[in-house]
Each structure stands twice: as C-alpha cells, then as structure tokens.
Short mmCIF file of C-alpha atoms in Angstrom, two decimals:
data_model
loop_
_atom_site.label_atom_id
_atom_site.label_comp_id
_atom_site.label_asym_id
_atom_site.label_seq_id
_atom_site.Cartn_x
_atom_site.Cartn_y
_atom_site.Cartn_z
CA MET A 87 3.32 15.60 -3.09
CA PHE A 88 5.10 13.57 -5.80
CA LEU A 89 4.61 15.71 -8.90
CA ASP A 90 8.13 17.17 -8.88
CA SER A 91 9.62 13.71 -8.36
CA LEU A 92 7.49 12.24 -11.15
CA LEU A 93 8.40 14.95 -13.66
CA ALA A 94 12.09 14.66 -12.79
CA ARG A 95 12.39 10.88 -12.78
CA ASN A 96 9.57 9.53 -14.96
CA PRO A 97 8.42 12.30 -17.33
CA GLU A 98 7.53 9.70 -19.97
CA LEU A 99 4.74 8.45 -17.72
CA ALA A 100 3.29 11.95 -17.39
CA ASP A 101 3.43 12.47 -21.17
CA THR A 102 1.86 9.10 -21.90
CA ALA A 103 -0.94 9.60 -19.36
CA ALA A 104 -1.80 13.02 -20.80
CA ASP A 105 -1.80 11.61 -24.33
CA LEU A 106 -4.08 8.70 -23.36
CA HIS A 107 -6.56 11.14 -21.87
CA ARG A 108 -6.45 13.52 -24.83
CA ARG A 109 -7.19 10.62 -27.17
CA GLY A 110 -10.10 9.45 -25.04
CA GLU A 111 -8.54 6.08 -24.18
CA ILE A 112 -8.82 6.72 -20.45
CA PRO A 113 -11.42 8.78 -18.55
CA PRO A 114 -10.80 11.34 -15.81
CA ASP A 115 -10.37 9.88 -12.33
CA THR A 116 -7.81 7.35 -13.57
CA TYR A 117 -4.53 6.33 -12.00
CA VAL A 118 -2.04 5.45 -14.72
CA MET A 119 0.47 2.84 -13.56
CA ASP A 120 3.88 2.23 -15.13
CA LEU A 121 4.27 -1.55 -15.34
CA ASP A 122 7.97 -1.35 -16.19
CA ALA A 123 8.82 0.89 -13.21
CA ILE A 124 6.84 -1.24 -10.76
CA THR A 125 8.58 -4.37 -12.06
CA GLN A 126 11.97 -2.71 -11.55
CA ASN A 127 11.05 -1.40 -8.09
CA ALA A 128 10.00 -4.88 -6.96
CA ALA A 129 13.29 -6.34 -8.18
CA LEU A 130 15.27 -3.65 -6.33
CA LEU A 131 13.41 -4.39 -3.10
CA ALA A 132 13.86 -8.15 -3.47
CA ASP A 133 17.60 -7.81 -4.11
CA ALA A 134 18.11 -5.46 -1.16
CA ALA A 135 16.16 -7.76 1.18
CA ARG A 136 18.12 -10.79 0.02
CA ARG A 137 21.42 -9.11 0.82
CA LEU A 138 20.17 -8.33 4.34
CA ASP A 139 18.65 -11.80 4.90
CA LEU A 140 15.16 -10.30 5.23
CA SER A 141 11.94 -11.72 3.85
CA LEU A 142 9.25 -9.63 2.15
CA TRP A 143 5.48 -9.86 1.88
CA PHE A 144 4.19 -7.34 -0.66
CA VAL A 145 1.03 -5.24 -0.25
CA VAL A 146 -1.16 -4.00 -3.14
CA LYS A 147 -4.01 -1.93 -1.71
CA GLN A 148 -2.28 1.28 -2.75
CA PHE A 149 -2.41 0.44 -6.49
CA GLY A 150 -5.87 -1.07 -6.62
CA ARG A 151 -5.33 -4.83 -6.28
CA ASN A 152 -4.46 -4.92 -9.95
CA PRO A 153 -3.81 -8.37 -11.47
CA GLU A 154 -1.24 -7.20 -14.04
CA LEU A 155 0.76 -5.42 -11.37
CA ILE A 156 0.38 -8.30 -8.89
CA ARG A 157 1.87 -10.72 -11.42
CA ALA A 158 4.75 -8.34 -12.13
CA VAL A 159 5.59 -7.87 -8.43
CA ALA A 160 5.20 -11.58 -7.61
CA ARG A 161 7.95 -12.51 -10.05
CA ALA A 162 10.41 -10.80 -7.69
CA ILE A 163 8.53 -11.05 -4.36
CA PRO A 164 6.40 -14.23 -4.47
CA ARG A 165 4.44 -13.85 -1.22
CA PHE A 166 1.92 -11.22 -0.17
CA ALA A 167 0.40 -9.73 2.96
CA ALA A 168 -3.32 -9.32 2.33
CA ILE A 169 -5.16 -6.49 4.02
CA ASP A 170 -8.53 -8.28 3.99
CA THR A 171 -10.32 -11.31 2.54
CA ASP A 172 -11.19 -9.70 -0.80
CA GLU A 173 -7.56 -8.75 -1.30
CA ALA A 174 -6.40 -12.26 -0.42
CA ARG A 175 -8.75 -13.74 -3.03
CA THR A 176 -7.61 -11.28 -5.72
CA LEU A 177 -3.92 -11.87 -5.01
CA HIS A 178 -4.33 -15.64 -5.02
CA ALA A 179 -6.32 -15.56 -8.26
CA ALA A 180 -3.52 -13.56 -9.89
CA GLY A 181 -1.00 -16.26 -8.97
CA ALA A 182 0.74 -14.81 -5.90
CA ARG A 183 1.31 -16.92 -2.80
CA ALA A 184 -0.14 -16.17 0.64
CA GLY A 185 2.39 -14.87 3.13
CA ASN A 186 0.44 -13.17 5.89
CA LEU A 187 -3.36 -13.03 6.18
CA GLY A 188 -5.28 -11.01 8.76
CA HIS A 189 -2.59 -8.36 8.43
CA LEU A 190 -4.68 -5.24 9.18
CA VAL A 191 -8.19 -6.72 9.02
CA GLN A 192 -8.95 -9.96 10.86
CA ILE A 193 -10.26 -12.86 8.77
CA PRO A 194 -14.02 -13.23 9.32
CA HIS A 195 -14.61 -16.53 11.09
CA ARG A 196 -16.81 -17.96 8.35
CA ALA A 197 -14.13 -17.23 5.73
CA LEU A 198 -11.37 -19.02 7.64
CA PRO A 199 -11.72 -22.48 6.01
CA GLU A 200 -11.51 -20.92 2.53
CA LEU A 201 -8.49 -18.75 3.29
CA LEU A 202 -6.56 -21.28 5.38
CA ALA A 203 -6.89 -23.64 2.42
CA LEU A 204 -4.60 -21.21 0.57
CA ARG A 205 -1.90 -22.44 2.99
CA PRO A 206 -0.68 -19.03 4.14
CA GLU A 207 2.74 -18.84 5.71
CA THR A 208 1.21 -17.04 8.71
CA VAL A 209 -2.11 -15.67 9.96
CA THR A 210 -2.19 -12.63 12.23
CA VAL A 211 -4.50 -12.84 15.26
CA PHE A 212 -5.53 -9.86 17.35
CA ASP A 213 -6.98 -11.71 20.35
CA LEU A 214 -7.76 -15.09 21.86
CA ASP A 215 -11.18 -15.41 20.18
CA ASN A 216 -9.55 -15.15 16.77
CA ALA A 217 -6.76 -17.54 17.78
CA ARG A 218 -9.41 -20.09 18.79
CA ALA A 219 -11.26 -19.63 15.52
CA VAL A 220 -8.10 -20.10 13.45
CA SER A 221 -7.24 -23.20 15.47
CA ALA A 222 -10.68 -24.75 14.91
CA ALA A 223 -10.65 -24.01 11.18
CA ALA A 224 -7.12 -25.39 10.83
CA GLN A 225 -8.08 -28.57 12.64
CA GLY A 226 -10.99 -28.96 10.24
CA LEU A 227 -8.49 -28.88 7.39
CA GLY A 228 -6.12 -31.27 9.13
CA LEU A 229 -3.29 -28.81 9.61
CA VAL A 230 -1.52 -26.67 12.20
CA GLN A 231 -1.44 -22.98 11.22
CA ASP A 232 1.42 -20.68 12.14
CA VAL A 233 0.12 -17.42 13.64
CA LEU A 234 1.60 -14.01 14.35
CA VAL A 235 0.46 -12.30 17.53
CA ARG A 236 -0.62 -8.76 16.76
CA LEU A 237 0.49 -6.47 19.59
CA GLU A 238 -1.48 -3.46 20.72
CA GLY A 239 0.34 -0.36 19.51
CA ALA A 240 2.19 2.01 21.81
CA PRO A 241 0.03 4.82 23.24
CA GLY A 242 -0.52 7.62 20.76
CA SER A 243 0.67 5.62 17.74
CA VAL A 244 -2.51 3.76 16.79
CA TYR A 245 -4.53 5.06 13.85
CA PRO A 246 -8.29 5.40 14.41
CA GLY A 247 -10.07 2.49 12.79
CA GLN A 248 -7.05 0.21 13.31
CA GLU A 249 -7.34 -0.43 17.04
CA GLY A 250 -6.71 -3.91 18.42
CA GLY A 251 -4.07 -6.39 19.40
CA VAL A 252 -2.80 -8.10 22.52
CA PRO A 253 -1.51 -5.65 25.16
CA LEU A 254 2.11 -6.34 26.04
CA THR A 255 1.09 -6.67 29.69
CA ALA A 256 -1.36 -9.45 28.76
CA LEU A 257 0.93 -11.36 26.42
CA ASP A 258 1.86 -14.11 28.89
CA THR A 259 -1.80 -14.80 29.65
CA PHE A 260 -2.63 -14.84 25.94
CA ALA A 261 0.30 -17.13 25.13
CA GLU A 262 -0.50 -19.57 27.96
CA GLN A 263 -3.97 -20.15 26.51
CA ALA A 264 -2.95 -20.02 22.83
CA GLU A 265 -0.28 -22.66 23.42
CA ARG A 266 -3.03 -25.12 24.36
CA LEU A 267 -4.85 -24.72 21.06
CA PRO A 268 -4.05 -27.74 18.87
CA GLY A 269 -4.61 -26.08 15.48
CA ILE A 270 -2.11 -23.21 15.77
CA ARG A 271 1.54 -22.57 16.54
CA ILE A 272 2.82 -19.20 17.73
CA ALA A 273 5.35 -18.29 15.04
CA GLY A 274 6.07 -14.66 15.81
CA VAL A 275 4.74 -11.16 16.38
CA THR A 276 3.71 -8.11 14.43
CA ALA A 277 2.39 -4.60 15.10
CA PHE A 278 1.49 -1.47 13.17
CA PRO A 279 3.03 0.94 12.41
CA CYS A 280 6.56 -0.13 13.28
CA VAL A 281 8.31 2.40 11.03
CA LEU A 282 7.27 5.86 9.87
CA CYS A 283 8.97 8.50 7.77
CA ASP A 284 9.94 11.70 9.57
CA ALA A 285 7.56 14.50 8.62
CA LYS A 286 10.37 16.91 7.72
CA THR A 287 13.19 14.77 6.35
CA GLY A 288 11.19 11.81 5.06
CA LEU A 289 13.75 9.46 6.62
CA PRO A 290 12.39 6.18 8.03
CA GLU A 291 12.48 5.91 11.81
CA PRO A 292 11.29 3.21 14.22
CA THR A 293 8.18 3.98 16.23
CA PRO A 294 7.58 3.12 19.89
CA THR A 295 5.37 0.29 18.59
CA PHE A 296 8.48 -1.36 17.13
CA ASP A 297 9.88 -1.50 20.67
CA VAL A 298 6.66 -3.17 21.83
CA ALA A 299 7.03 -5.86 19.15
CA LEU A 300 10.66 -6.48 20.11
CA GLU A 301 9.75 -6.85 23.79
CA ALA A 302 6.93 -9.21 22.87
CA ARG A 303 9.24 -11.44 20.86
CA GLU A 304 11.68 -11.61 23.78
CA ALA A 305 8.83 -12.57 26.12
CA LEU A 306 7.69 -15.36 23.80
CA ALA A 307 11.26 -16.58 23.39
CA ALA A 308 11.51 -16.76 27.19
CA ARG A 309 8.49 -19.07 27.09
CA GLY A 310 10.42 -21.46 24.84
CA HIS A 311 9.26 -20.36 21.39
CA ARG A 312 12.04 -20.52 18.80
CA ASP A 313 12.75 -19.01 15.36
CA LEU A 314 10.19 -16.28 15.94
CA LYS A 315 9.28 -14.01 13.06
CA LEU A 316 8.90 -10.26 13.53
CA SER A 317 7.10 -8.45 10.74
CA ALA A 318 7.59 -4.69 10.99
CA PRO A 319 5.22 -3.07 8.46
CA SER A 320 4.84 0.50 7.23
CA ALA A 321 7.26 2.56 5.13
CA THR A 322 9.13 -0.53 3.94
CA SER A 323 11.54 0.53 1.19
CA VAL A 324 15.12 -0.05 0.07
CA ALA A 325 16.11 2.79 2.43
CA SER A 326 14.35 1.30 5.46
CA LEU A 327 15.41 -2.34 5.01
CA PRO A 328 18.80 -1.84 6.73
CA LEU A 329 16.94 -0.35 9.69
CA LEU A 330 14.67 -3.42 9.88
CA ALA A 331 17.65 -5.76 9.73
CA ARG A 332 19.61 -3.80 12.35
CA LEU A 333 16.71 -3.79 14.81
CA GLY A 334 15.98 -7.48 14.39
CA ALA A 335 12.93 -7.71 12.14
CA THR A 336 12.62 -10.76 9.91
CA HIS A 337 9.99 -9.43 7.49
CA GLY A 338 9.11 -6.20 5.74
CA GLU A 339 5.90 -5.42 3.87
CA PRO A 340 6.55 -3.07 0.93
CA GLY A 341 3.57 -1.23 -0.51
CA HIS A 342 4.22 2.37 -1.51
CA ALA A 343 7.85 1.56 -2.28
CA LEU A 344 6.60 -0.53 -5.22
CA THR A 345 5.32 2.68 -6.79
CA GLY A 346 8.10 4.94 -5.48
CA THR A 347 5.70 6.91 -3.31
CA THR A 348 6.76 6.68 0.33
CA PRO A 349 7.20 10.08 2.03
CA LEU A 350 10.96 9.67 1.58
CA HIS A 351 10.49 9.57 -2.20
CA ALA A 352 8.79 12.97 -2.07
CA THR A 353 11.82 14.60 -0.43
CA ASP A 354 14.70 12.62 -1.96
CA THR A 355 14.64 12.02 -5.70
CA GLY A 356 17.79 9.93 -5.39
CA GLN A 357 15.97 6.93 -3.93
CA PRO A 358 16.35 3.80 -6.07
CA GLU A 359 12.61 3.18 -6.51
CA ARG A 360 11.14 5.36 -9.27
CA PRO A 361 7.69 7.01 -9.14
CA ALA A 362 5.35 4.72 -11.03
CA TYR A 363 1.90 6.31 -11.13
CA VAL A 364 0.17 9.55 -12.00
CA TYR A 365 -3.44 10.59 -11.43
CA VAL A 366 -5.34 11.91 -14.44
CA SER A 367 -8.32 14.22 -14.07
CA GLU A 368 -10.02 16.79 -16.29
CA VAL A 369 -11.34 20.31 -15.90
CA ALA A 370 -15.09 19.90 -15.42
CA HIS A 371 -16.07 23.57 -15.19
CA THR A 372 -14.77 26.94 -14.05
CA LEU A 373 -16.22 28.98 -11.20
CA ALA A 374 -17.24 32.61 -11.70
CA ASP A 375 -14.07 33.71 -9.87
CA GLY A 376 -11.89 31.78 -12.33
CA ARG A 377 -11.05 28.72 -10.23
CA PRO A 378 -11.15 25.49 -12.27
CA ALA A 379 -12.92 22.45 -10.81
CA LEU A 380 -11.46 19.00 -11.55
CA PHE A 381 -13.46 15.79 -11.63
CA GLY A 382 -12.88 13.87 -8.39
CA GLY A 383 -13.22 10.29 -7.25
CA GLY A 384 -9.62 9.52 -6.34
CA PHE A 385 -8.64 12.28 -3.92
CA TYR A 386 -7.57 10.29 -0.87
CA PRO A 387 -7.92 12.39 2.34
CA ARG A 388 -4.27 11.84 3.41
CA ALA A 389 -2.91 12.61 -0.04
CA HIS A 390 -0.83 15.72 0.82
CA LEU A 391 -1.84 17.40 -2.42
CA ASN A 392 -0.22 20.64 -3.47
CA SER A 393 -0.37 21.23 -7.23
CA ALA A 394 -1.71 20.04 -10.57
CA LEU A 395 -0.12 20.26 -14.01
CA LEU A 396 -2.27 21.25 -16.99
CA PRO A 397 -0.25 19.96 -19.96
CA ARG A 398 -2.07 22.00 -22.65
CA THR A 399 -0.76 25.28 -21.24
CA GLY A 400 2.07 23.97 -19.04
CA GLN A 401 0.58 25.67 -15.97
CA ARG A 402 1.08 24.38 -12.44
CA LEU A 403 -1.88 25.44 -10.31
CA ALA A 404 -2.21 24.99 -6.57
CA VAL A 405 -4.77 22.45 -5.38
CA GLN A 406 -7.09 23.89 -2.76
CA ASP A 407 -7.82 22.05 0.46
CA ALA A 408 -11.13 20.25 0.91
CA PRO A 409 -12.61 18.80 4.12
CA ALA A 410 -12.06 15.04 4.39
CA GLU A 411 -15.68 14.53 5.44
CA ASN A 412 -16.99 15.85 2.09
CA ILE A 413 -17.47 13.69 -0.99
CA ASP A 414 -14.88 14.58 -3.63
CA TYR A 415 -17.19 15.21 -6.55
CA TYR A 416 -14.75 17.92 -7.61
CA ARG A 417 -11.48 19.44 -6.41
CA LEU A 418 -10.76 23.13 -6.92
CA LEU A 419 -7.56 24.63 -8.26
CA ALA A 420 -6.30 28.17 -7.80
CA ALA A 421 -7.36 30.58 -10.56
CA PRO A 422 -4.87 30.74 -13.46
CA GLY A 423 -2.94 33.85 -14.32
CA ALA A 424 -4.33 36.49 -16.66
CA GLY A 425 -4.20 35.56 -20.33
CA ARG A 426 -3.80 31.82 -19.62
CA PRO A 427 -7.37 30.52 -19.78
CA VAL A 428 -8.31 27.05 -18.62
CA ARG A 429 -10.92 25.22 -20.66
CA ALA A 430 -13.43 22.56 -19.71
CA GLY A 431 -12.04 19.25 -20.92
CA ASP A 432 -8.39 20.17 -20.27
CA THR A 433 -6.25 17.32 -18.96
CA ALA A 434 -4.89 17.65 -15.41
CA LEU A 435 -2.07 15.54 -13.94
CA LEU A 436 -1.49 15.10 -10.22
CA ALA A 437 0.78 12.87 -8.15
CA PHE A 438 0.07 12.29 -4.49
CA ARG A 439 -0.10 9.62 -1.82
CA THR A 440 -3.07 7.34 -2.32
CA GLN A 441 -4.84 4.14 -1.42
CA VAL A 442 -6.59 3.27 -4.67
CA PHE A 443 -8.70 0.49 -3.14
CA VAL A 444 -10.76 3.01 -1.14
CA THR A 445 -11.50 5.22 -4.17
CA ARG A 446 -13.97 4.96 -7.05
CA SER A 447 -11.14 5.46 -9.54
CA LYS A 448 -10.05 3.54 -12.62
CA VAL A 449 -6.56 2.09 -12.99
CA ALA A 450 -4.83 2.08 -16.37
CA VAL A 451 -1.68 0.01 -16.84
CA VAL A 452 0.89 1.10 -19.39
CA ALA A 453 3.95 -0.82 -20.56
CA GLY A 454 6.81 -0.06 -22.91
CA LEU A 455 7.87 3.30 -21.49
CA GLU A 456 11.42 2.02 -21.06
CA SER A 457 11.67 1.18 -24.76
CA GLY A 458 9.97 4.34 -25.96
CA ARG A 459 6.95 2.39 -27.25
CA PRO A 460 4.25 2.97 -24.64
CA ARG A 461 1.03 1.04 -24.87
CA LEU A 462 -2.09 0.71 -22.74
CA THR A 463 -2.32 -2.91 -21.60
CA GLY A 464 -5.52 -2.73 -19.53
CA LEU A 465 -8.12 -0.63 -17.75
CA TYR A 466 -9.48 -1.76 -14.39
CA ASP A 467 -11.64 -0.62 -11.52
CA ALA A 468 -10.19 0.14 -8.06
CA GLN A 469 -10.64 -3.48 -6.96
CA GLY A 470 -8.69 -4.93 -9.89
CA ARG A 471 -11.61 -6.00 -12.10
CA ALA A 472 -11.00 -5.55 -15.83
CA LEU A 473 -13.23 -3.01 -17.58
#
C-alpha cells in the first residue's frame, strides 16, 4: 500500500533497513522506524493544529508503543490518548502526559485508582456504570474527573469489536443521572470513527458518526454544560485538521499521520508527513511452483498489501492474499520471472497499513537518516519493551 510512497519519499529508510537485515542486526518480522521522520511529522501536526486552534492527543498503537518514538512525539504533542491500560502505563513511563483515557477500551474498574492518579485531562465513559465507577474512584482520590461521553456510532459505521456508547436518544437520561455523580464533570463528547478517508481518493471525509457527536454536544449545551470538548478521532492528519476545525471539533487524535501512513498518504505523495516505517521480512523457502514464502508475524489483516521489494535482485513481486482467520506463519509472493531466482535468506521489504501492537513483530528504531549517518538506536518488541 505504501511501498511506492516510501521509495519515492524516504528511500534512505528502505536502504538502511535492507542493510541492517543483511548484516544480521535485525531479524525478519521487524518494523524499522525512522525516528527523524516521526519527529518531523509530529512537529508538522502540532504546528498545523496550533494555527487552527485545535488540540491534539497522540496515539501510538500503530508503531508498537515504543518509548523512543513516544518521547520524540511528546516533544511536539505532549498529551496522549491511550487505547487501553497497558498503553497508558507505557506512555506515562516514557514521559508523556495523559490526555484521554478509556479512548477505545474502557478502563477496568479495578485499574481506575491507578490511572486516575495520572491526572488525565479526560476519561471517556461508554455508559452509566462506567461513569459511576470513575466518579467513585475520583472521589477516593479527592478529585473531580472530567469525562467525555462516548456516543454510540451511527448505524453501519461501527467496527465489530468496538461496539458501545450512549445512544443519542438516551443522552438526556444518561446526562441527568451523570450530573448527580459528585466525582465527575461532563466535559464533552467523542465517538469513533468521526472521519474516514475515501476509498478511491484517500481524501478525509466526515462520517455520519461525526454528526451524532455534534448533535450530542448541542444537547449537552442545552442542558447548561459549557466549553464542551469534541474529540473526533480517526484519520487525523495535517490534511484533515482544517475539516475538524470547520466542523467544530476541539481535538484530533493523530496516529498513522505520525508515520505518514493514512490512506491519503498512499494516494498522494505530496502530503507533508513523510512515510516513516518499512517492514522487513526474509525469504524462508520456495514452493515447488516457484513462489517464495516470507516469514510472517506482522501481516495485519487490514494491511492492503500489494507488493514486496527484494533488494538483492531489485524485483517487485506481488503479495498473494491470505485469509485473515489463518495465522501468518508465512506470506506467499508471486513466482519470479525466469532467470531471476529468489534465494532463501533474501531480504524482503514491504510497506503497508499496520497496527504493530497486535502483532508478534520486533520494532527497530533508526536515527541519523537526515544527516546521512544512519544508526540503529534500539530494538524492541511490539509492546515497546527493549530487547
């Protein structure tokens, strides 16, 4: 999906990743991350948001909750939105500040005292039970916690496994009871996804769920709530920030824009954020019909894979589809042309949409590409632990 963009805009990363693998410094099934590019992308996003009077909470699940990269991003965007409790702990330990917790995954009730002690700017609640639990935990800490009401997504827009939220039709009933809870204050609303990139053009467009969030904020304002936040996550990038500002959002949550890998970046190489990672694998064996098999581990089911580059021969081979329900021990490529043999051990480079935290991959961080002096600064697992 992103291989053409990577080779056009960050070929030094591809060359460095291939060289690290050839020298045995990184294994197959490794995402190589360009620290310099991610630092620059974060600064671009922060500057664009500042000009539009928007706030940002950054998200790191897509690059493996990596402490080096977290520190780099946090210098430009200090606050984060954590997907779950483990991510919140990793981000806090790396020095970033809590912006929004409970973002996609509710905070388990027994973890609330620990995470509220981080003094997050907001906590997202999906229902009244979770609002009550946050209130009780906040009271135990002697504070009042600002919460965002998560709205149920518009019909047909909710991803399986991400169901939940307060239905718009039940918002008044929810608010009436939440307003009585002494440990919380309704500070705004959120929903997911509020923005998606068009499948053909890659351009960011609001979803019907964005309309739900806007209606919900108006309803809460009519109840007397003031200065309400509206966080509108998904596909947050320099290109989508004007859309968020125009429609009335207060917060964006950049994730893939930090690595230059939103769908828009696959179709438009003129976007300001540069591609900042490449996936490294290796030919494990070749089938009797000539198709090479690559080591797997990092092939995310929604990756939109199309081709792999084998640097030794310069070949680009098509990546064959594989059912999402199967374990990705290997991934097959199309057979190479006659007279261009592929060997076991050959390096393979791929660039596609990923969520590193759900893989069994390694993450290698490289710095110095901008200066022409690349160096490997660390090797980590998919959860950000140093290896």
